[in-house]
mmCIF file of C-alpha atoms in Angstrom:
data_model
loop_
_atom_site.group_PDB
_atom_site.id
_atom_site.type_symbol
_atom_site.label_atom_id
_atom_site.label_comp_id
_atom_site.label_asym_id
_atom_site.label_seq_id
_atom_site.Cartn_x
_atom_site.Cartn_y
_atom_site.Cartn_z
ATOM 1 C CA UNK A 1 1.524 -39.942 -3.821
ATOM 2 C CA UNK A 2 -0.585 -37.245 -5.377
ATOM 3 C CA UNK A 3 -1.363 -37.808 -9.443
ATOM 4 C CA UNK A 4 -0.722 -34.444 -11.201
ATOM 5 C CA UNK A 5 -4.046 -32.479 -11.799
ATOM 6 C CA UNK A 6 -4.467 -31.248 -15.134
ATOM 7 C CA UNK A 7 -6.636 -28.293 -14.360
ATOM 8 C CA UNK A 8 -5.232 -27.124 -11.436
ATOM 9 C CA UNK A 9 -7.577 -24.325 -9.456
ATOM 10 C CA UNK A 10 -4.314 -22.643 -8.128
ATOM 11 C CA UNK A 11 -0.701 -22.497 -9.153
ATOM 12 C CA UNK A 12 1.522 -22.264 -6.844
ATOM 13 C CA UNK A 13 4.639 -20.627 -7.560
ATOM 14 C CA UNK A 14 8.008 -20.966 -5.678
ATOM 15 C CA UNK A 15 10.814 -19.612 -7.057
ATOM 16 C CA UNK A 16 13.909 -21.697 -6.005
ATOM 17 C CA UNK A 17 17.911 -20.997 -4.794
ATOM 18 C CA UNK A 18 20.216 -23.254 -2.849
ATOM 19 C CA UNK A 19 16.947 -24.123 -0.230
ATOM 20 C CA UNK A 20 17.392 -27.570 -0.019
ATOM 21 C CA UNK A 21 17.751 -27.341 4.027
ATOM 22 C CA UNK A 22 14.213 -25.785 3.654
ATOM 23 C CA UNK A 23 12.229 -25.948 1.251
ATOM 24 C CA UNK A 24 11.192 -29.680 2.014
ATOM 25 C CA UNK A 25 9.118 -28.729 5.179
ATOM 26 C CA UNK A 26 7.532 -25.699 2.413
ATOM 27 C CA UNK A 27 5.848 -28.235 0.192
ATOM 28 C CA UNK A 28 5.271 -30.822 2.680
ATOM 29 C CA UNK A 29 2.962 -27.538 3.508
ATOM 30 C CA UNK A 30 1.083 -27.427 0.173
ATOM 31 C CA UNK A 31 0.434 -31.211 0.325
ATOM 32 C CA UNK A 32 -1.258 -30.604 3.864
ATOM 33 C CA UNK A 33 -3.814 -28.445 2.126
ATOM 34 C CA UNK A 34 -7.150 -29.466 2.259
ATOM 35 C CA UNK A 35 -7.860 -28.211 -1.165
ATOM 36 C CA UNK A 36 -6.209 -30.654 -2.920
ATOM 37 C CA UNK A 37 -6.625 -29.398 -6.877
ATOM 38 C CA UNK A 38 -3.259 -27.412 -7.086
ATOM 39 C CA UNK A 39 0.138 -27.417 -8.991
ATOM 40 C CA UNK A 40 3.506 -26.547 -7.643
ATOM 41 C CA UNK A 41 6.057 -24.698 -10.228
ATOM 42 C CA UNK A 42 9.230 -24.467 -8.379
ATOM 43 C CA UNK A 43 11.903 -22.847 -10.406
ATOM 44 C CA UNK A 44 15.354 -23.376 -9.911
ATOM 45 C CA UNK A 45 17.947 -20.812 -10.414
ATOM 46 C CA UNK A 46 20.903 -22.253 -10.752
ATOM 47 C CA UNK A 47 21.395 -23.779 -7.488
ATOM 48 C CA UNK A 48 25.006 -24.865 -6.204
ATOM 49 C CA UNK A 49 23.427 -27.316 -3.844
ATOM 50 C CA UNK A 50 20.611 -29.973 -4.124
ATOM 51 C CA UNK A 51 17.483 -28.090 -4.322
ATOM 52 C CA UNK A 52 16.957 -29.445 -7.904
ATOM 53 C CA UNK A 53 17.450 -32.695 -6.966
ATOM 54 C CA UNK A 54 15.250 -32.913 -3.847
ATOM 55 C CA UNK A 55 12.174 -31.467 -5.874
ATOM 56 C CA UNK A 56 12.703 -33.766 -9.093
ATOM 57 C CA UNK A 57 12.482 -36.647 -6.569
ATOM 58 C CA UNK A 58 9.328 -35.276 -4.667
ATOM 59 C CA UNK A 59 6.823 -38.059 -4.107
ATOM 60 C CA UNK A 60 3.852 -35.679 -5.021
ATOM 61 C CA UNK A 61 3.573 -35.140 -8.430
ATOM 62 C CA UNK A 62 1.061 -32.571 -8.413
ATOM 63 C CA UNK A 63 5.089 -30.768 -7.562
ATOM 64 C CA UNK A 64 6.802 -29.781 -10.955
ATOM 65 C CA UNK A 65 10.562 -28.562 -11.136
ATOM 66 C CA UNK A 66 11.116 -25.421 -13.957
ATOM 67 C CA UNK A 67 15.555 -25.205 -14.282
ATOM 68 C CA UNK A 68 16.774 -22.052 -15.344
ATOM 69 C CA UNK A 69 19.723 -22.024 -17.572
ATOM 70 C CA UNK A 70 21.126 -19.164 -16.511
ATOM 71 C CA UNK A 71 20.946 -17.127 -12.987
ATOM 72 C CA UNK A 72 18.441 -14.814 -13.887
ATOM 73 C CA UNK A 73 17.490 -13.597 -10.073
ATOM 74 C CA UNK A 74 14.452 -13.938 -8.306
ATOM 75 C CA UNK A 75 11.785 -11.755 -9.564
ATOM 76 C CA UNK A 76 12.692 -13.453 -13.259
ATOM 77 C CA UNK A 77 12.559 -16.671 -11.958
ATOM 78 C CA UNK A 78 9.248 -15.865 -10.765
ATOM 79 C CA UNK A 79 7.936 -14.529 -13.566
ATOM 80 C CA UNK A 80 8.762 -16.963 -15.353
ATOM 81 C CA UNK A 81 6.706 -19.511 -12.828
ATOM 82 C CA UNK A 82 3.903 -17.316 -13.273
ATOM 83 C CA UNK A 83 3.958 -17.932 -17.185
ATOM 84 C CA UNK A 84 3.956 -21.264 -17.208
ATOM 85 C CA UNK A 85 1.372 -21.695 -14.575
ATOM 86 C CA UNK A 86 -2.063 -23.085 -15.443
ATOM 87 C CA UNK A 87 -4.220 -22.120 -12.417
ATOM 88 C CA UNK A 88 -7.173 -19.988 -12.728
ATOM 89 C CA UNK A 89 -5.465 -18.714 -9.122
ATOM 90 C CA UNK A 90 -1.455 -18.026 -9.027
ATOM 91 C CA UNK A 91 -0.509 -18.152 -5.326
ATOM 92 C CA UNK A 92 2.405 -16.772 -4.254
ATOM 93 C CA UNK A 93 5.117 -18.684 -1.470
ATOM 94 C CA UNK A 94 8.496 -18.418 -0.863
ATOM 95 C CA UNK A 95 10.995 -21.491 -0.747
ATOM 96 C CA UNK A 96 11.025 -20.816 3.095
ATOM 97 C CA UNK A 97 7.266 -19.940 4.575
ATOM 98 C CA UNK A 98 4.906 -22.632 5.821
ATOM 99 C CA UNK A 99 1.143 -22.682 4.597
ATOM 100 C CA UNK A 100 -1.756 -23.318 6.787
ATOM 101 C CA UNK A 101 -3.507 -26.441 5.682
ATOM 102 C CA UNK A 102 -6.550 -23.986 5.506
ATOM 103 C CA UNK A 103 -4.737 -21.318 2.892
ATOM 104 C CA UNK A 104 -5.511 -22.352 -0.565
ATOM 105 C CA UNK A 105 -9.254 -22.995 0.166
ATOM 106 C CA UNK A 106 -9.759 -19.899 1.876
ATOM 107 C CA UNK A 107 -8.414 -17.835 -0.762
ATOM 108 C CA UNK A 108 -10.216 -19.183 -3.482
ATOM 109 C CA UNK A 109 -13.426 -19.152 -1.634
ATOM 110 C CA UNK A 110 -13.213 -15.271 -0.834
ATOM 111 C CA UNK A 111 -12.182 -14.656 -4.984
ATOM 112 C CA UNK A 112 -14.897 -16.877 -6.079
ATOM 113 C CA UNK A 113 -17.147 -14.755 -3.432
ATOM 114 C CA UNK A 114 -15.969 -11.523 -4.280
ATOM 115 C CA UNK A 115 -15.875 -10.995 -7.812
ATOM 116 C CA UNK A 116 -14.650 -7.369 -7.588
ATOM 117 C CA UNK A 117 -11.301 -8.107 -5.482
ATOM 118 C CA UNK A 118 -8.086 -9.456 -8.140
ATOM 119 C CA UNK A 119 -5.646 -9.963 -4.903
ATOM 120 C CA UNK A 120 -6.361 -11.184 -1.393
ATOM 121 C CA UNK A 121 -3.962 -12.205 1.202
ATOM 122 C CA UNK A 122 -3.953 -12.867 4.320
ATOM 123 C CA UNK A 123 -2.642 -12.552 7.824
ATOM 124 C CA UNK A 124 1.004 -13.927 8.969
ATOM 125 C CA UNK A 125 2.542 -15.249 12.021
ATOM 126 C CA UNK A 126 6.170 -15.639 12.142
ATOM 127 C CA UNK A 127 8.509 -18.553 13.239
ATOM 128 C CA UNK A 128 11.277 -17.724 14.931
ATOM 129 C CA UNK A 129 13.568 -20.262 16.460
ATOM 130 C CA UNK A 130 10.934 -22.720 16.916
ATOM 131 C CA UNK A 131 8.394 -19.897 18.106
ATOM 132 C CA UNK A 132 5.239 -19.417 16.629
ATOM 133 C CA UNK A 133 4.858 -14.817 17.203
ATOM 134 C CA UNK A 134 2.424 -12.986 15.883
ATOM 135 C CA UNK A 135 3.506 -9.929 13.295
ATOM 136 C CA UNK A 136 3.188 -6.209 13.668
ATOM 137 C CA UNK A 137 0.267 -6.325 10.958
ATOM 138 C CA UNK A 138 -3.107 -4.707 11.766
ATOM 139 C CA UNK A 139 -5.671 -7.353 13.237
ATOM 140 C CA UNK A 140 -8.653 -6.343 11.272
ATOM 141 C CA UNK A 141 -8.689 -4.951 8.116
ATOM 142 C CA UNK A 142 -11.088 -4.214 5.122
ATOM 143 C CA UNK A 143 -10.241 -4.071 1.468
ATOM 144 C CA UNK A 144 -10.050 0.210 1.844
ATOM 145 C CA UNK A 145 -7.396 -0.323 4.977
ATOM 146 C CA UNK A 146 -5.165 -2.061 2.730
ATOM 147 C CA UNK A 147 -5.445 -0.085 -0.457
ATOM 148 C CA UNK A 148 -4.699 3.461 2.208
ATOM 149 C CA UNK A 149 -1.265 1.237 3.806
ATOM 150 C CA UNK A 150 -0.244 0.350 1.027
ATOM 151 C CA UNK A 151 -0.076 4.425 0.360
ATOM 152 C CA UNK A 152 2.457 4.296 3.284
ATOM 153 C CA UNK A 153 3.761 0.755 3.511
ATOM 154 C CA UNK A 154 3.884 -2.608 2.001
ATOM 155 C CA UNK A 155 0.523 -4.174 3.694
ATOM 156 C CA UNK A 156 1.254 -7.827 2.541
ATOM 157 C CA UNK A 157 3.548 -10.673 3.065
ATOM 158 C CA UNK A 158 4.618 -11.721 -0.233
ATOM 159 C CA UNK A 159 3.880 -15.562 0.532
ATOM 160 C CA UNK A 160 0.477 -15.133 1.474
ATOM 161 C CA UNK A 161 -0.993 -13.555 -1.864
ATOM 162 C CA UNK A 162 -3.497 -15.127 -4.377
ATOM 163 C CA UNK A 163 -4.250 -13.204 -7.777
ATOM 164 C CA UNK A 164 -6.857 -14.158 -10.983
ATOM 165 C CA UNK A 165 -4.306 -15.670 -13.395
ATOM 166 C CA UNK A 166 -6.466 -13.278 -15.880
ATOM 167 C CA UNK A 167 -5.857 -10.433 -13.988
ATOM 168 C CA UNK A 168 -2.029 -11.261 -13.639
ATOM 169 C CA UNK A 169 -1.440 -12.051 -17.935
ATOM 170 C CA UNK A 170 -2.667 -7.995 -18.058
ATOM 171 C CA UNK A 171 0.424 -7.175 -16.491
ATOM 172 C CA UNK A 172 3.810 -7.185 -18.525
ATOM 173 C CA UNK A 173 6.008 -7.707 -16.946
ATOM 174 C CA UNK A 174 4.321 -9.517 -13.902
ATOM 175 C CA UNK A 175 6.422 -7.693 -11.234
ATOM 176 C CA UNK A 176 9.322 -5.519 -12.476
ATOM 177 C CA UNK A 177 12.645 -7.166 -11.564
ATOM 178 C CA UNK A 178 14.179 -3.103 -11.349
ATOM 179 C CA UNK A 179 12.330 -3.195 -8.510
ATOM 180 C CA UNK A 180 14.214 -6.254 -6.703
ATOM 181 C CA UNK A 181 13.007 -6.597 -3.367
ATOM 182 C CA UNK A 182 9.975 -4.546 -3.400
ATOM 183 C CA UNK A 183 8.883 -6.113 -6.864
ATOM 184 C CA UNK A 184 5.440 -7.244 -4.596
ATOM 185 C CA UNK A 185 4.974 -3.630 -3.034
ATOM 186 C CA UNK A 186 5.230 -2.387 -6.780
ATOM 187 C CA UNK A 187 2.589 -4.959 -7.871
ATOM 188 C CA UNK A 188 -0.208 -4.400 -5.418
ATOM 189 C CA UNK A 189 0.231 -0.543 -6.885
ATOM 190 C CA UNK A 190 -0.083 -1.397 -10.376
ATOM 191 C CA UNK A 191 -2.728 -3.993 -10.362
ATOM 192 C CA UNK A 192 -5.148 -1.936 -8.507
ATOM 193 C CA UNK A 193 -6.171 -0.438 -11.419
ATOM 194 C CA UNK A 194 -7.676 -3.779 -11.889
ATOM 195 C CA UNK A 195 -9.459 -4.402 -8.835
ATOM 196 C CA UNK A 196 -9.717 -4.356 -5.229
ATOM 197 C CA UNK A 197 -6.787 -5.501 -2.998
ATOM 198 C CA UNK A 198 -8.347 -7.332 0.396
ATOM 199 C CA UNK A 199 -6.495 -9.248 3.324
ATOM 200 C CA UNK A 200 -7.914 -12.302 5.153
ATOM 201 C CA UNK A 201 -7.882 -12.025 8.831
ATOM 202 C CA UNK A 202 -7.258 -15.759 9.802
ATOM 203 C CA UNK A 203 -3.700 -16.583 9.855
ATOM 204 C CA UNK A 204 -2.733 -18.549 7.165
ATOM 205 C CA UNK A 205 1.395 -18.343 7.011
ATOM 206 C CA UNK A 206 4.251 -18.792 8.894
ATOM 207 C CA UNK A 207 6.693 -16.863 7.873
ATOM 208 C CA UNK A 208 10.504 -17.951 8.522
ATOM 209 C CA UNK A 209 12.646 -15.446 10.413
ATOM 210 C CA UNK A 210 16.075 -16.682 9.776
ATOM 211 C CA UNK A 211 19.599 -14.879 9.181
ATOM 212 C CA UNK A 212 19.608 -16.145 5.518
ATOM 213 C CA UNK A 213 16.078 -14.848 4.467
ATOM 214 C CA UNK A 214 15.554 -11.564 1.840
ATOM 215 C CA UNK A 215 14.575 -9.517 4.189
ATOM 216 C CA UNK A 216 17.763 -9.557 6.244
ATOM 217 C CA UNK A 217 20.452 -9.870 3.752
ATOM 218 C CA UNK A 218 19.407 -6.904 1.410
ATOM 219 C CA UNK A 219 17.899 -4.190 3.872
ATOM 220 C CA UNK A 220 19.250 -1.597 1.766
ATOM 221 C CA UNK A 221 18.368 -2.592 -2.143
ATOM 222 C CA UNK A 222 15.301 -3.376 -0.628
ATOM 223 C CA UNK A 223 14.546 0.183 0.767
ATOM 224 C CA UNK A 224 16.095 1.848 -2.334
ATOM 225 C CA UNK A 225 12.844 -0.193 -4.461
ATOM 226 C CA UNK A 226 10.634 0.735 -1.796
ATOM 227 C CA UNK A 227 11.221 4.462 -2.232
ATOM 228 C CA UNK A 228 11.073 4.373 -5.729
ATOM 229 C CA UNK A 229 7.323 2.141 -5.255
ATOM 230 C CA UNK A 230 6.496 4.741 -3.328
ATOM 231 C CA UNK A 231 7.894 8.149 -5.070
ATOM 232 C CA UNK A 232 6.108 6.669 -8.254
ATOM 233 C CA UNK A 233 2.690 6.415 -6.486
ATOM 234 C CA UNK A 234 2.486 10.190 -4.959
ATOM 235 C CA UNK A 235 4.348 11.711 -7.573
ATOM 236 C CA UNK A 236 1.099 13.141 -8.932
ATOM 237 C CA UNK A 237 -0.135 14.220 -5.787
ATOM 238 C CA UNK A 238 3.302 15.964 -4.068
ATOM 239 C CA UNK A 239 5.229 16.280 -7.049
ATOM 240 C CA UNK A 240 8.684 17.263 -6.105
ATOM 241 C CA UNK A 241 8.160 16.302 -2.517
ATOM 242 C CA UNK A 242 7.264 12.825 -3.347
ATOM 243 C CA UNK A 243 10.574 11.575 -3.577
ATOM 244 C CA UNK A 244 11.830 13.166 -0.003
ATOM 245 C CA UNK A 245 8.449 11.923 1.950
ATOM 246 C CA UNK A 246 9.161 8.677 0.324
ATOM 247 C CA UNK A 247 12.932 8.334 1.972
ATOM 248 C CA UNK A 248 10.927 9.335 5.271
ATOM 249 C CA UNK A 249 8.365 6.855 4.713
ATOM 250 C CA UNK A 250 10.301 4.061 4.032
ATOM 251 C CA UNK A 251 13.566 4.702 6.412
ATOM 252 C CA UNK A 252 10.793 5.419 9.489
ATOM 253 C CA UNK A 253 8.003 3.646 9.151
ATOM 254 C CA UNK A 254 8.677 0.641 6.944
ATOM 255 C CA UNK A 255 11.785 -0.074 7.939
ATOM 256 C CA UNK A 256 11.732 1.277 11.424
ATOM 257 C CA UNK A 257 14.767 3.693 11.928
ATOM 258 C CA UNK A 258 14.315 6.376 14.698
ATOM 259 C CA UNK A 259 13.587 9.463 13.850
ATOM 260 C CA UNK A 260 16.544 11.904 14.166
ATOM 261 C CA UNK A 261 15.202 15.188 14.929
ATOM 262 C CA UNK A 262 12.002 17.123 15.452
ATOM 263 C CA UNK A 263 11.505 18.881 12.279
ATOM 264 C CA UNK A 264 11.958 15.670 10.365
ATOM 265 C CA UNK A 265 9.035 14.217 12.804
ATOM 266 C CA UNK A 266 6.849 17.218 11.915
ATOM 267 C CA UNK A 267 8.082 16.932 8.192
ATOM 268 C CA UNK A 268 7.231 13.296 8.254
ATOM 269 C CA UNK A 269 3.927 13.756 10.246
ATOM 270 C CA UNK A 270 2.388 16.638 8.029
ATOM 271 C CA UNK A 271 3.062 14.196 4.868
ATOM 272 C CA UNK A 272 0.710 11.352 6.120
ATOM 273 C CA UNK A 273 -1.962 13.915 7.198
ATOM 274 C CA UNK A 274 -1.751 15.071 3.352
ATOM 275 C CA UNK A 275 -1.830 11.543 2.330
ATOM 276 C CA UNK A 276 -4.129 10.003 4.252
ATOM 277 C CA UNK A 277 -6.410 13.444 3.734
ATOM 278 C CA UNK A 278 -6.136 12.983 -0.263
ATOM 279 C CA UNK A 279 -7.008 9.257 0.142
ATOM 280 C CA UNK A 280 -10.243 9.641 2.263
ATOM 281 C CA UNK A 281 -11.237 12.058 -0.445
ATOM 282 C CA UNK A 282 -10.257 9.967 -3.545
ATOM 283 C CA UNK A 283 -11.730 6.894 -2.636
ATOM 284 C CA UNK A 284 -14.474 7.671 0.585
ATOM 285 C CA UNK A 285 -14.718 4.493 2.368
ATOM 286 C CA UNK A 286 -16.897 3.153 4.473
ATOM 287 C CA UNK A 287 -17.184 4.264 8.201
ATOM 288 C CA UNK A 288 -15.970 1.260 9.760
ATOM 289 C CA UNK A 289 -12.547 1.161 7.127
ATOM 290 C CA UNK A 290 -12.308 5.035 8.138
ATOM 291 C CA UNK A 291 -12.155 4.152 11.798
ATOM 292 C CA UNK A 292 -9.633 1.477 10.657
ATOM 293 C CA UNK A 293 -7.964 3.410 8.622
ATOM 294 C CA UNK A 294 -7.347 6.101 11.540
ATOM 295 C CA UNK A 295 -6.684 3.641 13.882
ATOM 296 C CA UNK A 296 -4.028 2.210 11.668
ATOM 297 C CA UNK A 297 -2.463 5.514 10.612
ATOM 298 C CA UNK A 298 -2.443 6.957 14.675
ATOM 299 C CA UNK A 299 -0.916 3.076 15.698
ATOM 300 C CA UNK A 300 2.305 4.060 12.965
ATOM 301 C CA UNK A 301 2.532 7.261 14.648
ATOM 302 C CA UNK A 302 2.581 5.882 18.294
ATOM 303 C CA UNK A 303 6.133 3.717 17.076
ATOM 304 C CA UNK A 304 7.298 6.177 15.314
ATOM 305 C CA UNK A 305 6.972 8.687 18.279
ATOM 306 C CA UNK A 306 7.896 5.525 20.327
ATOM 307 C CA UNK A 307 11.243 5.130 18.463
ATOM 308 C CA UNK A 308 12.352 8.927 18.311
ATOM 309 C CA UNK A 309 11.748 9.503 21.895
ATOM 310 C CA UNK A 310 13.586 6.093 23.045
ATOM 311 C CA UNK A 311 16.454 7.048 21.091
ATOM 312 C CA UNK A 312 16.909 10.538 22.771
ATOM 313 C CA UNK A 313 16.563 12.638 19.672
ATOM 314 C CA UNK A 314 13.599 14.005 19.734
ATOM 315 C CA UNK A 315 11.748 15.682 23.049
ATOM 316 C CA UNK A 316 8.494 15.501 23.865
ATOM 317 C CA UNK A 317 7.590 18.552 22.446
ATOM 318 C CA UNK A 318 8.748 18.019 19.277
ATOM 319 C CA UNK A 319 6.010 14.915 19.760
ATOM 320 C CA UNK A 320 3.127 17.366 20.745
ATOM 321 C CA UNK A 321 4.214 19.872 18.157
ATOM 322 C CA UNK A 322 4.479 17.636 15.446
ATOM 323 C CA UNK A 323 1.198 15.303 15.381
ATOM 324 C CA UNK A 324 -1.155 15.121 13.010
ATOM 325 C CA UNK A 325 -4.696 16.835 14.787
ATOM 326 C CA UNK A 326 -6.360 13.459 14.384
ATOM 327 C CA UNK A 327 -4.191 11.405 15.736
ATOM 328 C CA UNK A 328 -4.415 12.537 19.509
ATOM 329 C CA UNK A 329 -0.719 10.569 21.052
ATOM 330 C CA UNK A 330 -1.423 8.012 18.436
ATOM 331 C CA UNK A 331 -3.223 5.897 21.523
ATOM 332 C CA UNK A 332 0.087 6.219 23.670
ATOM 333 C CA UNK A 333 -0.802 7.612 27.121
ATOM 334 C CA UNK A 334 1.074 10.244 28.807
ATOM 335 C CA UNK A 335 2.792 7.899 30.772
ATOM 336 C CA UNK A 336 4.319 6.060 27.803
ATOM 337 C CA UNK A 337 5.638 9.296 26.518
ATOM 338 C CA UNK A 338 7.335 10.445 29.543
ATOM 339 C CA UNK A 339 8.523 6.423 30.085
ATOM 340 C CA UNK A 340 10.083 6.581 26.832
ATOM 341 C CA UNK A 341 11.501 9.855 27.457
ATOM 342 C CA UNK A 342 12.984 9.119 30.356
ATOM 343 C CA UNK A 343 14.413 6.233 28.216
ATOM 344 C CA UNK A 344 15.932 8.725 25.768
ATOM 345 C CA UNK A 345 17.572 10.981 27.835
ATOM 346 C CA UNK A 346 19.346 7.862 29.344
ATOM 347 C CA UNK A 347 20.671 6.512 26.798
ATOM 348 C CA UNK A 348 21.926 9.947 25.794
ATOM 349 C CA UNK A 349 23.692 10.526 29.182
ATOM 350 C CA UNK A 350 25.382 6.997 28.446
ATOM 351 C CA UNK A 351 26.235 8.027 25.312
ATOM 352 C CA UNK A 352 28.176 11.674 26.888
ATOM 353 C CA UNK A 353 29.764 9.829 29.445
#
């Protein structure tokens, strides 16, 4: 058994409902870390089974149980976490993901070494039935990479992200519970006005994939916040547009729905060439985050092309006709165009029979 720190480096913040089957194995987790001066604030929501029970009985005390007295939803009950934390770090986790033992140390290493970033996370793996799989995030990335995805995506798994608790008490609210779902997305938009957003390369999550997680049980709140994130952020760039690029966005390339025609493939494919054009000029990175940064971008537009053409909508001319100049085939050989084609028009024929 742990003693309880009293100035804890990083608070940890899990907000709590009905996880009792997992969220045992999540802070077995945090006491695995090999920086050891943390806190714990799990908040319970009202949970029907015996979540509140298992954490008021956890044999580390550095672990401390907040109750809610009413349901208030997840983005309150994390809020509400975040105010009571003491950390000079607040580290975000889900009552379902699995830290690395390495996490919390390398996280406050890179803030304490880079005074100029205010949120760093960090890459995931996922476990899926037992399965350790890697995630479709890029593999290398620099601060600039991230700030340009998160133009066109959400760059960041939620339970991997560290903020300055200084940077965080700017904010009011923390994240915006009208934004349920894609209250993180909104964040890393508002609080770069603080700072620089960066991503550590080492793999320091797992990441549950299971049938009762967020992300599978609320697909469609969860895009409808996503395209409001998004709307808001290129508003003053593409004005009326913004709101119809950000359906395209977030239906395509977030959330991975084929494409269902060519002009909404050239619609969609002019609108990141604007974006990611307006970007490079705003904020002129480095050379190696540009390469990154087109690498990235021409990577989205090889599954998006991928997807389209696979599900017989669009033909491969609608592909050539509608890519952005710099992205070539988005690194997808001929080949895999005519192989996914070929797919297409199968399925198609299956679907006339």
């Amino acid at each position: 058994m742990s003693d309880p720190v009293v100035s804890p480096v990083v608070s940890v913040v899990i907000p709590a409902y009905n996880g009792a089957g997992l969220i045992g194995e999540t802070l077995a987790s945090l006491g695995d870390q090999t920086m050891t001066e943390w806190e714990a604030l799990v908040v319970d929501d009202c949970s029907s089974d015996h979540t509140r029970e298992l954490v008021r009985n956890w044999p580390d005390t550095r672990v401390r149980l907040i109750e809610n007295a009413v349901n208030g939803g997840p983005v309150v009950t994390r809020n509400r976490g975040f105010a009571e934390a003491r950390g000079r770090y607040l580290a975000g986790l889900d009552q379902d993901d699995l830290c690395r033992p390495e996490r919390l140390a390398r996280q406050v290493a890179y803030l304490e070494a880079n005074p100029d970033v205010v949120l760093v996370g960090a890459q995931t793996e996922q476990l899926v039935e037992g399965r350790v799989l890697p995630m479709n995030y890029a593999a290398h990335s620099t601060p600039d990479l991230i700030r340009w995805l998160s133009w066109i995506e959400n760059p960041l798994a939620w339970s991997t992200v560290m903020v300055r608790a200084d940077v965080a008490r700017r904010l009011d609210p923390f994240t915006r519970p009208e934004l349920l779902y894609a209250e993180d997305f909104d964040l890393y938009h508002r609080i770069a006005a603080f700072g620089r957003i960066a991503r550590l390369d080492e793999p320091l999550l797992l990441y549950r994939q299971h049938a009762g997680g967020v992300s599978k049980r609320f697909i469609e709140k969860m895009r409808a916040s996503a395209t409001r994130v998004v709307t808001e952020a290129h508003a003053p760039l593409l004005g009326d547009a913004a709101s119809e690029v950000a359906h395209l966005l977030v239906r395509h390339n977030m959330g991975g729905v084929p494409i269902p025609d060519g002009a909404t493939l050239r619609r969609l494919g002019q609108a990141i060439a604007t974006l990611q054009s307006a970007y490079l000029a705003q904020v002129a990175p480095d050379i190696e985050s540009v390469k990154l940064i087109r690498w990235e971008t021409a990577r989205r537009w090889r599954q998006l092309a991928r997807a389209a053409l696979r599900s017989g909508r669009v033909t491969l001319g609608d592909v050539f006709a509608s890519r952005p100049p710099h992205m070539g085939l988005g690194y997808a050989g001929v080949e895999d165009l005519l192989g996914w084609r070929m797919i297409g028009l199968a399925r198609r024929l299956g679907q006339n029979r």
